[in-house]
mmCIF file of N, CA and C in Angstrom:
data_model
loop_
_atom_site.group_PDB
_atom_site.id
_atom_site.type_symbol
_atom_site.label_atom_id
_atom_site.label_comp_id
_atom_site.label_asym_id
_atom_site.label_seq_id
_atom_site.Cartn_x
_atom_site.Cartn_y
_atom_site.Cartn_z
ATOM 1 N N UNK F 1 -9.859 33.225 47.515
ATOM 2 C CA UNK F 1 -8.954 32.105 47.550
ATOM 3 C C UNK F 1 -9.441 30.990 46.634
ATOM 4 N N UNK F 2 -10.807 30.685 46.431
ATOM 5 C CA UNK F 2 -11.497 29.480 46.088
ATOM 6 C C UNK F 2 -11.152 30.254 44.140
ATOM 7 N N UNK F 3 -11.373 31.713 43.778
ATOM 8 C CA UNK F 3 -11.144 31.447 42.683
ATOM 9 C C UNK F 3 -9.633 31.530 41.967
ATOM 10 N N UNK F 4 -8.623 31.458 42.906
ATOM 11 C CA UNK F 4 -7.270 31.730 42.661
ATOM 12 C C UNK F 4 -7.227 29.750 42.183
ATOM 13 N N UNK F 5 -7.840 28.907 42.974
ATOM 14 C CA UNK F 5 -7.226 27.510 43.000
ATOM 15 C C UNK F 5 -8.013 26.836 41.522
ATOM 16 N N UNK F 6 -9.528 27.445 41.221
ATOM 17 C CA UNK F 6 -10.148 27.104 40.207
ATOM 18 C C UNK F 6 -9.468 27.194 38.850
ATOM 19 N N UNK F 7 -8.619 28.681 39.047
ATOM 20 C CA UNK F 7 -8.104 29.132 37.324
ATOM 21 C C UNK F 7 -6.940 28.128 37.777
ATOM 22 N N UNK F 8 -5.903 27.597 38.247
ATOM 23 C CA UNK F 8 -4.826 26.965 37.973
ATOM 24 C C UNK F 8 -5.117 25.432 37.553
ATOM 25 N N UNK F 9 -6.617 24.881 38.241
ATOM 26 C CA UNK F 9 -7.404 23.372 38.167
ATOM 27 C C UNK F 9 -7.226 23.539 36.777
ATOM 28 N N UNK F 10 -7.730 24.736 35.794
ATOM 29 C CA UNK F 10 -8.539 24.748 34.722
ATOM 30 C C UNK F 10 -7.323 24.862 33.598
ATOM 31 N N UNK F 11 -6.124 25.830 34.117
ATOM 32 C CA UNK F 11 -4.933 25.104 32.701
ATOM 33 C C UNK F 11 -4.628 23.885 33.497
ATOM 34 N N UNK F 12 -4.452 23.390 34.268
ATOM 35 C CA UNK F 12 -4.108 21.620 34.380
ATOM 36 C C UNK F 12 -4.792 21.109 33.061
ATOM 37 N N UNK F 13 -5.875 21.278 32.866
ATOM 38 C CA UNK F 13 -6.943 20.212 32.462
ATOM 39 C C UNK F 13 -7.010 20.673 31.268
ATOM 40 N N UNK F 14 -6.341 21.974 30.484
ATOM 41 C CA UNK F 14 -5.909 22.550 29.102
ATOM 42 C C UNK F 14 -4.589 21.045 28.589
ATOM 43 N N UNK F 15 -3.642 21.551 29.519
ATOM 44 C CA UNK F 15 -2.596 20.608 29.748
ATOM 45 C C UNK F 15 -2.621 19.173 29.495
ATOM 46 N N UNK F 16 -3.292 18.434 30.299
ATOM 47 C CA UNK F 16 -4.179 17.392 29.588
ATOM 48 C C UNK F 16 -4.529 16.722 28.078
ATOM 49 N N UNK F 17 -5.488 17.999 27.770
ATOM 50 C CA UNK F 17 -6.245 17.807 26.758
ATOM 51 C C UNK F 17 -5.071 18.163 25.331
ATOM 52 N N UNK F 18 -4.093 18.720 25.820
ATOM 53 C CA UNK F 18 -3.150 18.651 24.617
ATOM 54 C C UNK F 18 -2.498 17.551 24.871
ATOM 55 N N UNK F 19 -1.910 16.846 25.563
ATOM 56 C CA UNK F 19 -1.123 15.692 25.850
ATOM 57 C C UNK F 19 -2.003 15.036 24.986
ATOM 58 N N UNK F 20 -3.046 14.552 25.752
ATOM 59 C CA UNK F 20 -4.243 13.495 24.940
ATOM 60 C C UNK F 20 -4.227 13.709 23.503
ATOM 61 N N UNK F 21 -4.411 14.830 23.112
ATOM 62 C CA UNK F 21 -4.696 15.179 21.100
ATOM 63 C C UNK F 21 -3.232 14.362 20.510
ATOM 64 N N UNK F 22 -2.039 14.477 21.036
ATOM 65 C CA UNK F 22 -0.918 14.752 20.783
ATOM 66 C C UNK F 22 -0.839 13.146 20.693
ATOM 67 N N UNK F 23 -1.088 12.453 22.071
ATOM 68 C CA UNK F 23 -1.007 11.079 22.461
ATOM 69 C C UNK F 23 -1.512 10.136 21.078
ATOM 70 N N UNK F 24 -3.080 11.170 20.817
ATOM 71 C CA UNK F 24 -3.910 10.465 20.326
ATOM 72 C C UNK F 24 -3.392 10.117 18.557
ATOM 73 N N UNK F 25 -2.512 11.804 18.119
ATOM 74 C CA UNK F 25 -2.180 11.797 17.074
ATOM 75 C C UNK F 25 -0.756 10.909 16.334
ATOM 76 N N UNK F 26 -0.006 10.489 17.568
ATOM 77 C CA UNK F 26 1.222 9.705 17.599
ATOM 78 C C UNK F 26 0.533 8.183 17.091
ATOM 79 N N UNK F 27 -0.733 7.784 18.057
ATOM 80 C CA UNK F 27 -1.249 6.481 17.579
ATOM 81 C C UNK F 27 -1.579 6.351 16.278
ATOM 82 N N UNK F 28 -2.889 7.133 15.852
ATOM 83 C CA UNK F 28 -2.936 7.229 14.038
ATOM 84 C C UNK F 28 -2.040 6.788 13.323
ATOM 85 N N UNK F 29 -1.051 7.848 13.618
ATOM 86 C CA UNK F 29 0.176 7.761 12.729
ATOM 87 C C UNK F 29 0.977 6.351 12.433
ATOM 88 N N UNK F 30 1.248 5.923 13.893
ATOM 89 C CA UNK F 30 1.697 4.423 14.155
ATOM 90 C C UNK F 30 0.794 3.187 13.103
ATOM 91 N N UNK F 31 -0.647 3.334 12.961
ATOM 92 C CA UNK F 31 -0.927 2.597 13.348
ATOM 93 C C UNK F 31 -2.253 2.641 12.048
ATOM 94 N N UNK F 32 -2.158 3.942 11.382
ATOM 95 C CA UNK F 32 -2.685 4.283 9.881
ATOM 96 C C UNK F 32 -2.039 4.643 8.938
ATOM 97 N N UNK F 33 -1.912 5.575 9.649
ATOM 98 C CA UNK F 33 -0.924 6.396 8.224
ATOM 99 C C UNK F 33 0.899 5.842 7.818
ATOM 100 N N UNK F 34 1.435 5.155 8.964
ATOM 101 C CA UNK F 34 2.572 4.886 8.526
ATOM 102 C C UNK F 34 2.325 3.602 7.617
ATOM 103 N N UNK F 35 1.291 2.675 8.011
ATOM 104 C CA UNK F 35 1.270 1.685 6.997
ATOM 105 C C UNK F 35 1.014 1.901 5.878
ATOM 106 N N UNK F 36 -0.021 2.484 5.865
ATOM 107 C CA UNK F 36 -1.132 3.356 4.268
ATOM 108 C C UNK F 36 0.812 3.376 3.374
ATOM 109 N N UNK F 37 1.562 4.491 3.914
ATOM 110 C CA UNK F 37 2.982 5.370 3.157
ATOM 111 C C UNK F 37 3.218 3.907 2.903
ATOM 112 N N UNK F 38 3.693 2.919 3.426
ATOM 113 C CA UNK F 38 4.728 1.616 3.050
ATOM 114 C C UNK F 38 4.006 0.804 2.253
ATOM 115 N N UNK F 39 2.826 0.762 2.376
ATOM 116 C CA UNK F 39 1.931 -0.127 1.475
ATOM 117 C C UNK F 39 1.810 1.052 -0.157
ATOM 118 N N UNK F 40 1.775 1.943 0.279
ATOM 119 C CA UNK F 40 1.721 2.651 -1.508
ATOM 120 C C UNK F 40 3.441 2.727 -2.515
ATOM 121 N N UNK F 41 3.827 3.459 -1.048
ATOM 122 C CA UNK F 41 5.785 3.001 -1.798
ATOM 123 C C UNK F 41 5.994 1.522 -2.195
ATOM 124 N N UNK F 42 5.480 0.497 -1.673
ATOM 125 C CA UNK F 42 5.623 -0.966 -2.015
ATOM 126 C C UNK F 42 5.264 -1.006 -3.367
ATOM 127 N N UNK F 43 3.701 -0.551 -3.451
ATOM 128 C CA UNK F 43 2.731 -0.982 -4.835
ATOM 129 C C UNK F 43 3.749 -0.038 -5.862
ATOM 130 N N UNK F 44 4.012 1.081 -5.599
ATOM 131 C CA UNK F 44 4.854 1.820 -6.814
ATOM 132 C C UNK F 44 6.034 1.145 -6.871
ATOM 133 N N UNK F 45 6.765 0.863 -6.126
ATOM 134 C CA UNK F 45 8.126 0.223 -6.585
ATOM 135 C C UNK F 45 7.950 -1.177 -7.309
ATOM 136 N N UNK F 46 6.604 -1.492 -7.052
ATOM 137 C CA UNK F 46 6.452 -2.753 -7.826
ATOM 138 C C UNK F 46 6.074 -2.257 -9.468
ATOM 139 N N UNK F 47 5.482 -1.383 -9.543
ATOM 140 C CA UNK F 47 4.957 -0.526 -10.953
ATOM 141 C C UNK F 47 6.435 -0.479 -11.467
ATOM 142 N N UNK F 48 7.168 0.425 -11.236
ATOM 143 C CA UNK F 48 8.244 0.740 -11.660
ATOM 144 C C UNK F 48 9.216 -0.413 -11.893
ATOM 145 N N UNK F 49 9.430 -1.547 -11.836
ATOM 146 C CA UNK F 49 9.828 -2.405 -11.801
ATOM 147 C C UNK F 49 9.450 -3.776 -12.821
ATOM 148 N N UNK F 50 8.376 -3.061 -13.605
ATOM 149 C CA UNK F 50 7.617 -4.236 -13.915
ATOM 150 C C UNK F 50 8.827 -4.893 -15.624
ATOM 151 N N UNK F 51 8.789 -6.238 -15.787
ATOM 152 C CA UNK F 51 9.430 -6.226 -16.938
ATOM 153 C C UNK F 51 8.471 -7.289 -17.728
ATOM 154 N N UNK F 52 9.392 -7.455 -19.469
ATOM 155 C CA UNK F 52 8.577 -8.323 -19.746
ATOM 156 C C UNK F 52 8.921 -9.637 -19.713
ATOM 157 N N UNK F 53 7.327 -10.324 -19.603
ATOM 158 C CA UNK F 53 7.259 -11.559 -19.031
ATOM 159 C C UNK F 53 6.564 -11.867 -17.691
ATOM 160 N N UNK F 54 6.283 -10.866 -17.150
ATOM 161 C CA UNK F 54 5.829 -10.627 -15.617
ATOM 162 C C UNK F 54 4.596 -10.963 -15.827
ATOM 163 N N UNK F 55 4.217 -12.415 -15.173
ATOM 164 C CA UNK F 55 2.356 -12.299 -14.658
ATOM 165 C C UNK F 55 1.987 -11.075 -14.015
ATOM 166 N N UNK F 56 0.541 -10.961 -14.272
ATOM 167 C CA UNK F 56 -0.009 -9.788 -13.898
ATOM 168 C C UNK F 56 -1.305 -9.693 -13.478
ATOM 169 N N UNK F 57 -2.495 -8.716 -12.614
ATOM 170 C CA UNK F 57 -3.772 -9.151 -12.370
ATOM 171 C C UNK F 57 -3.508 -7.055 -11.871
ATOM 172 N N UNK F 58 -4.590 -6.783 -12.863
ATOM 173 C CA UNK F 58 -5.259 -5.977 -12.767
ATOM 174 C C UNK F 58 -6.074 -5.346 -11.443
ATOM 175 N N UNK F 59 -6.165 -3.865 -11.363
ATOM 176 C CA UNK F 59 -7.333 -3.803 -10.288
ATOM 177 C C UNK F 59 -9.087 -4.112 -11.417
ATOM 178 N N UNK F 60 -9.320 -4.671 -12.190
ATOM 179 C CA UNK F 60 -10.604 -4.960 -12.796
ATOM 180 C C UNK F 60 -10.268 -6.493 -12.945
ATOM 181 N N UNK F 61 -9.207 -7.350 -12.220
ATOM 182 C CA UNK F 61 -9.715 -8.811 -12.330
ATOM 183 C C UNK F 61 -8.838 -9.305 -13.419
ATOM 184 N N UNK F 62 -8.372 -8.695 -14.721
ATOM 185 C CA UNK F 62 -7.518 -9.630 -15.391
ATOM 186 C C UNK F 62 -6.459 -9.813 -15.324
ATOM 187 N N UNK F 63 -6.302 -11.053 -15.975
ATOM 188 C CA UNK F 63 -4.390 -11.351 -15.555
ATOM 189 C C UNK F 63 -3.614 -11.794 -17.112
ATOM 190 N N UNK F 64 -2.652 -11.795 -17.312
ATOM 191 C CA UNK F 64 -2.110 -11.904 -18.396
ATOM 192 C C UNK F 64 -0.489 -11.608 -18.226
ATOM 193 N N UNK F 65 0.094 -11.863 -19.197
ATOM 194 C CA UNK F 65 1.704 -11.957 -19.511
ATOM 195 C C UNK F 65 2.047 -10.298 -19.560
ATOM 196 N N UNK F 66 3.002 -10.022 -19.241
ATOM 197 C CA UNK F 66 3.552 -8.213 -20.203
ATOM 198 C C UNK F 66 4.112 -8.591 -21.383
ATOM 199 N N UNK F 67 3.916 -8.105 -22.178
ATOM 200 C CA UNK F 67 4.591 -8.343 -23.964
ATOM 201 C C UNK F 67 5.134 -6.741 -24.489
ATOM 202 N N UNK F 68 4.664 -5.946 -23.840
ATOM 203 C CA UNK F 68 5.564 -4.419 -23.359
ATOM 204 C C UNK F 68 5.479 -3.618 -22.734
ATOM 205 N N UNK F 69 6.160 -2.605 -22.426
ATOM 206 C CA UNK F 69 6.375 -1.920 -21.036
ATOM 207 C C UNK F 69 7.186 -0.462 -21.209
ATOM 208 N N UNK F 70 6.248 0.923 -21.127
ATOM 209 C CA UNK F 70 6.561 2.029 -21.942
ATOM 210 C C UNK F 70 6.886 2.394 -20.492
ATOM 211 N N UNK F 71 6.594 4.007 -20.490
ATOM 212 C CA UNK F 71 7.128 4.579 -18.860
ATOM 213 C C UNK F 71 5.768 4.423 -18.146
ATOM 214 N N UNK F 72 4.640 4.732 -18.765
ATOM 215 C CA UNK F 72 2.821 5.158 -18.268
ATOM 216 C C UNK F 72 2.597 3.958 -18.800
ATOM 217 N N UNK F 73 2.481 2.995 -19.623
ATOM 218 C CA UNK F 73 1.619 1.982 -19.836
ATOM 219 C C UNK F 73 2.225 0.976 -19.774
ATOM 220 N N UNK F 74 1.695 -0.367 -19.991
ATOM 221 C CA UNK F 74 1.606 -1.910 -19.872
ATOM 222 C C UNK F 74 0.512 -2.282 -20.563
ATOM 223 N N UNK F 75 1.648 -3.473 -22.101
ATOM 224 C CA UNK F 75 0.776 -4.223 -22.914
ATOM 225 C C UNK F 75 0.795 -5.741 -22.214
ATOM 226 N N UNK F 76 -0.281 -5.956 -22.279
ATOM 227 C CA UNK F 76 -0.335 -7.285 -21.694
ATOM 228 C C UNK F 76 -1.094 -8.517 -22.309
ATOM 229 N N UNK F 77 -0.837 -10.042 -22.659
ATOM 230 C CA UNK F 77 -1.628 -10.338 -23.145
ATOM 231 C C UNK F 77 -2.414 -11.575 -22.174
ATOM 232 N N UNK F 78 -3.502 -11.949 -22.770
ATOM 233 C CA UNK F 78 -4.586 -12.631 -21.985
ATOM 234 C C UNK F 78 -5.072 -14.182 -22.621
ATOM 235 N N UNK F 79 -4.818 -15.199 -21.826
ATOM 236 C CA UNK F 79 -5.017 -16.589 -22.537
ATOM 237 C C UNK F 79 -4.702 -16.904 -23.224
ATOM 238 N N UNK F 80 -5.053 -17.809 -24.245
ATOM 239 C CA UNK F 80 -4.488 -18.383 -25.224
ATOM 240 C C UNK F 80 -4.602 -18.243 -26.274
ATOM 241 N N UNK F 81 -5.766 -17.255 -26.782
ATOM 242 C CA UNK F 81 -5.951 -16.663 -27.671
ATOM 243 C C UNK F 81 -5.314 -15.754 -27.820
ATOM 244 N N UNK F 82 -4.236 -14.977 -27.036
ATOM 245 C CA UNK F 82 -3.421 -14.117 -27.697
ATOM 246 C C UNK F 82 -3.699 -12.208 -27.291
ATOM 247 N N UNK F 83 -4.732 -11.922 -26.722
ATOM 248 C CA UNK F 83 -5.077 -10.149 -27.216
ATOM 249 C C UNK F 83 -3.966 -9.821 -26.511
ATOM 250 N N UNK F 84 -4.136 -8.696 -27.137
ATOM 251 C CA UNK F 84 -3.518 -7.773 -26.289
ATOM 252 C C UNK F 84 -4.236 -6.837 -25.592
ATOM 253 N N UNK F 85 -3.884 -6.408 -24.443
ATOM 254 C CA UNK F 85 -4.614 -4.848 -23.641
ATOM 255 C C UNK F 85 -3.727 -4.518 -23.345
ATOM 256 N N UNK F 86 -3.898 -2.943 -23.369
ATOM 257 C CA UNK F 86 -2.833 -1.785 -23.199
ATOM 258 C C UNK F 86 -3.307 -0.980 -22.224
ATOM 259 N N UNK F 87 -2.963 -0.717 -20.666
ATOM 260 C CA UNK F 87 -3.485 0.030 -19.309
ATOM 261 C C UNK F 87 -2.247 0.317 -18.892
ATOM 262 N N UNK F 88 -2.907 1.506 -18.142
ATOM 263 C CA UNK F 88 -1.783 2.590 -17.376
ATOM 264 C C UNK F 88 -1.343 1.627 -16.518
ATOM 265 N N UNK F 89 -0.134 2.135 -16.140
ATOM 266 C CA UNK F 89 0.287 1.321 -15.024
ATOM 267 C C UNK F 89 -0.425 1.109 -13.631
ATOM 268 N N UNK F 90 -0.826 2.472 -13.132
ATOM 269 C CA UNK F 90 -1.407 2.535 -12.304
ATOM 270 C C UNK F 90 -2.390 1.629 -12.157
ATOM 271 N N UNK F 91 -3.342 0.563 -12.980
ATOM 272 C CA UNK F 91 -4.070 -0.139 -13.227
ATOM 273 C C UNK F 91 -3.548 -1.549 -13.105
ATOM 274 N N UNK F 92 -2.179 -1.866 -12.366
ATOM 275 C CA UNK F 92 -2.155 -2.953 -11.891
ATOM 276 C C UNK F 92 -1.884 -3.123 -10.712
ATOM 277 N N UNK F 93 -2.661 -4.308 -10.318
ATOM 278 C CA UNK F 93 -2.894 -4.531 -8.954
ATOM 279 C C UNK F 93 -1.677 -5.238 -8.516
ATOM 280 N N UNK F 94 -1.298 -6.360 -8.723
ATOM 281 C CA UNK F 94 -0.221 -7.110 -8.360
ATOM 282 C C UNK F 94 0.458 -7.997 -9.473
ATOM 283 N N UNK F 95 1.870 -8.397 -9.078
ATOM 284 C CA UNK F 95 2.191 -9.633 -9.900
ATOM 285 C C UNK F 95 2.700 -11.044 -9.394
ATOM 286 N N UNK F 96 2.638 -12.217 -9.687
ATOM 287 C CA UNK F 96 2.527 -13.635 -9.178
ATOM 288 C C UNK F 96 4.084 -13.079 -8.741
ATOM 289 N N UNK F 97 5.044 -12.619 -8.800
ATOM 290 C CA UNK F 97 6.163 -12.623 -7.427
ATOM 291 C C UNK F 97 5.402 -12.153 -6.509
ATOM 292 N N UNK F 98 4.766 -10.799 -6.516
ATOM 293 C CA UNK F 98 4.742 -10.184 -5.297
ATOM 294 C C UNK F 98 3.609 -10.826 -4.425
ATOM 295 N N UNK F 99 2.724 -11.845 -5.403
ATOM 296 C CA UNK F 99 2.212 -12.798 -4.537
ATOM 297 C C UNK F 99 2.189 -13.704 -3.574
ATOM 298 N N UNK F 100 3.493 -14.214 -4.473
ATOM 299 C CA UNK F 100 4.393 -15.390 -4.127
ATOM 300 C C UNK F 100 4.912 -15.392 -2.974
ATOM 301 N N UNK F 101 5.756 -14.099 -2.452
ATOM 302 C CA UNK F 101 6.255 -13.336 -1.891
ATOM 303 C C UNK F 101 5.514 -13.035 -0.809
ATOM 304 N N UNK F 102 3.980 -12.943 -0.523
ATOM 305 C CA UNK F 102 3.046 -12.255 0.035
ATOM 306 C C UNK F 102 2.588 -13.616 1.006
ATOM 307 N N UNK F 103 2.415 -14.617 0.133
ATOM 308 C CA UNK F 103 2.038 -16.249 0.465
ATOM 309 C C UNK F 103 2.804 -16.913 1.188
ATOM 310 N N UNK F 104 4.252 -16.459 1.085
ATOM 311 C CA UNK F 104 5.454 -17.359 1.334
ATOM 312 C C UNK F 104 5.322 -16.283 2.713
ATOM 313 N N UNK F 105 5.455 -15.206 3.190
ATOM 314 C CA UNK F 105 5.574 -14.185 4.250
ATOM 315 C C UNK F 105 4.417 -14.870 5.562
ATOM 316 N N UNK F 106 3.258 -14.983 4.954
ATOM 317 C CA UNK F 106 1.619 -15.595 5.647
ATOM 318 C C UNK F 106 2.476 -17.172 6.149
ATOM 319 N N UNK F 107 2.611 -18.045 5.281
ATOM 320 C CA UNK F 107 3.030 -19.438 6.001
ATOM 321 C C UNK F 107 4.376 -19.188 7.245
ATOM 322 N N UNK F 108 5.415 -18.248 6.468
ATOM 323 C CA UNK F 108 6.410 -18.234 7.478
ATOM 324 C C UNK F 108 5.889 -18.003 8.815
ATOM 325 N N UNK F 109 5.003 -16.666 8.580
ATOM 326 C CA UNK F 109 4.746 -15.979 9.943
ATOM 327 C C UNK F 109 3.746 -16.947 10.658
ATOM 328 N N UNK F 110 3.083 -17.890 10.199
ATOM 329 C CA UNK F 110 2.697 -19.046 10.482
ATOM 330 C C UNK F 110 2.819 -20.490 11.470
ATOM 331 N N UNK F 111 3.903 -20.910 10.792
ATOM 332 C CA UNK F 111 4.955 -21.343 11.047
ATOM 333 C C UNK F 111 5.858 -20.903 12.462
ATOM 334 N N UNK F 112 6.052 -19.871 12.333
ATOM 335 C CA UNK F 112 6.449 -18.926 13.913
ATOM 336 C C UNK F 112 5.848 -19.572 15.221
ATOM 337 N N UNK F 113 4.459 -19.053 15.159
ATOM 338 C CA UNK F 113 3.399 -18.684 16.106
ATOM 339 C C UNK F 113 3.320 -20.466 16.821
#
């Protein structure tokens, strides 16, 4: 009798332990990975979007004007002296809208509370 009640204790506690994985894998998702997806679709739709004239700041720190804009690259120039640099797109970090935009979001939600 005692081992008829043990094997049914023991899928309970199978039962369980998938709920929990399952539970556990719904949170991640919520709460990593769905942001990670909206934060990279954001940064690309901002790539794709870029025109000229757009301030700009690099993931290596510089910032400068666009002066052109192919499908893969971005010419950009820097101060007042004029250069130009030419980087993949992928190589920009942000631009003063989506800053702007980013700054103005922080005070609102601010403002709220």
């Amino acid at each position: 009798m005692n081992l008829i009640l043990t094997g049914a204790s023991t899928a309970g506690a199978g039962g369980s332990t998938i709920l929990m994985l399952v539970l556990m894998f719904v949170v991640f998702y919520f709460f990593f990975i769905r942001p990670e997806n909206k934060k990279k679709k954001k940064v690309e739709d901002m790539r794709n979007s870029l025109s000229l004239g757009d301030e700009i700041t690099t993931i290596g720190g510089m910032t400068g004007k666009i002066v052109q804009v192919t499908e893969d690259t971005v010419t950009f120039e820097t101060g007042e002296d004029r250069v130009r640099i030419q980087i993949k797109k992928w190589g920009i970090s942000t631009t003063a809208k989506m800053e702007a935009a980013e700054a103005e979001a922080r005070t609102s939600k601010g403002k709220k509370k």
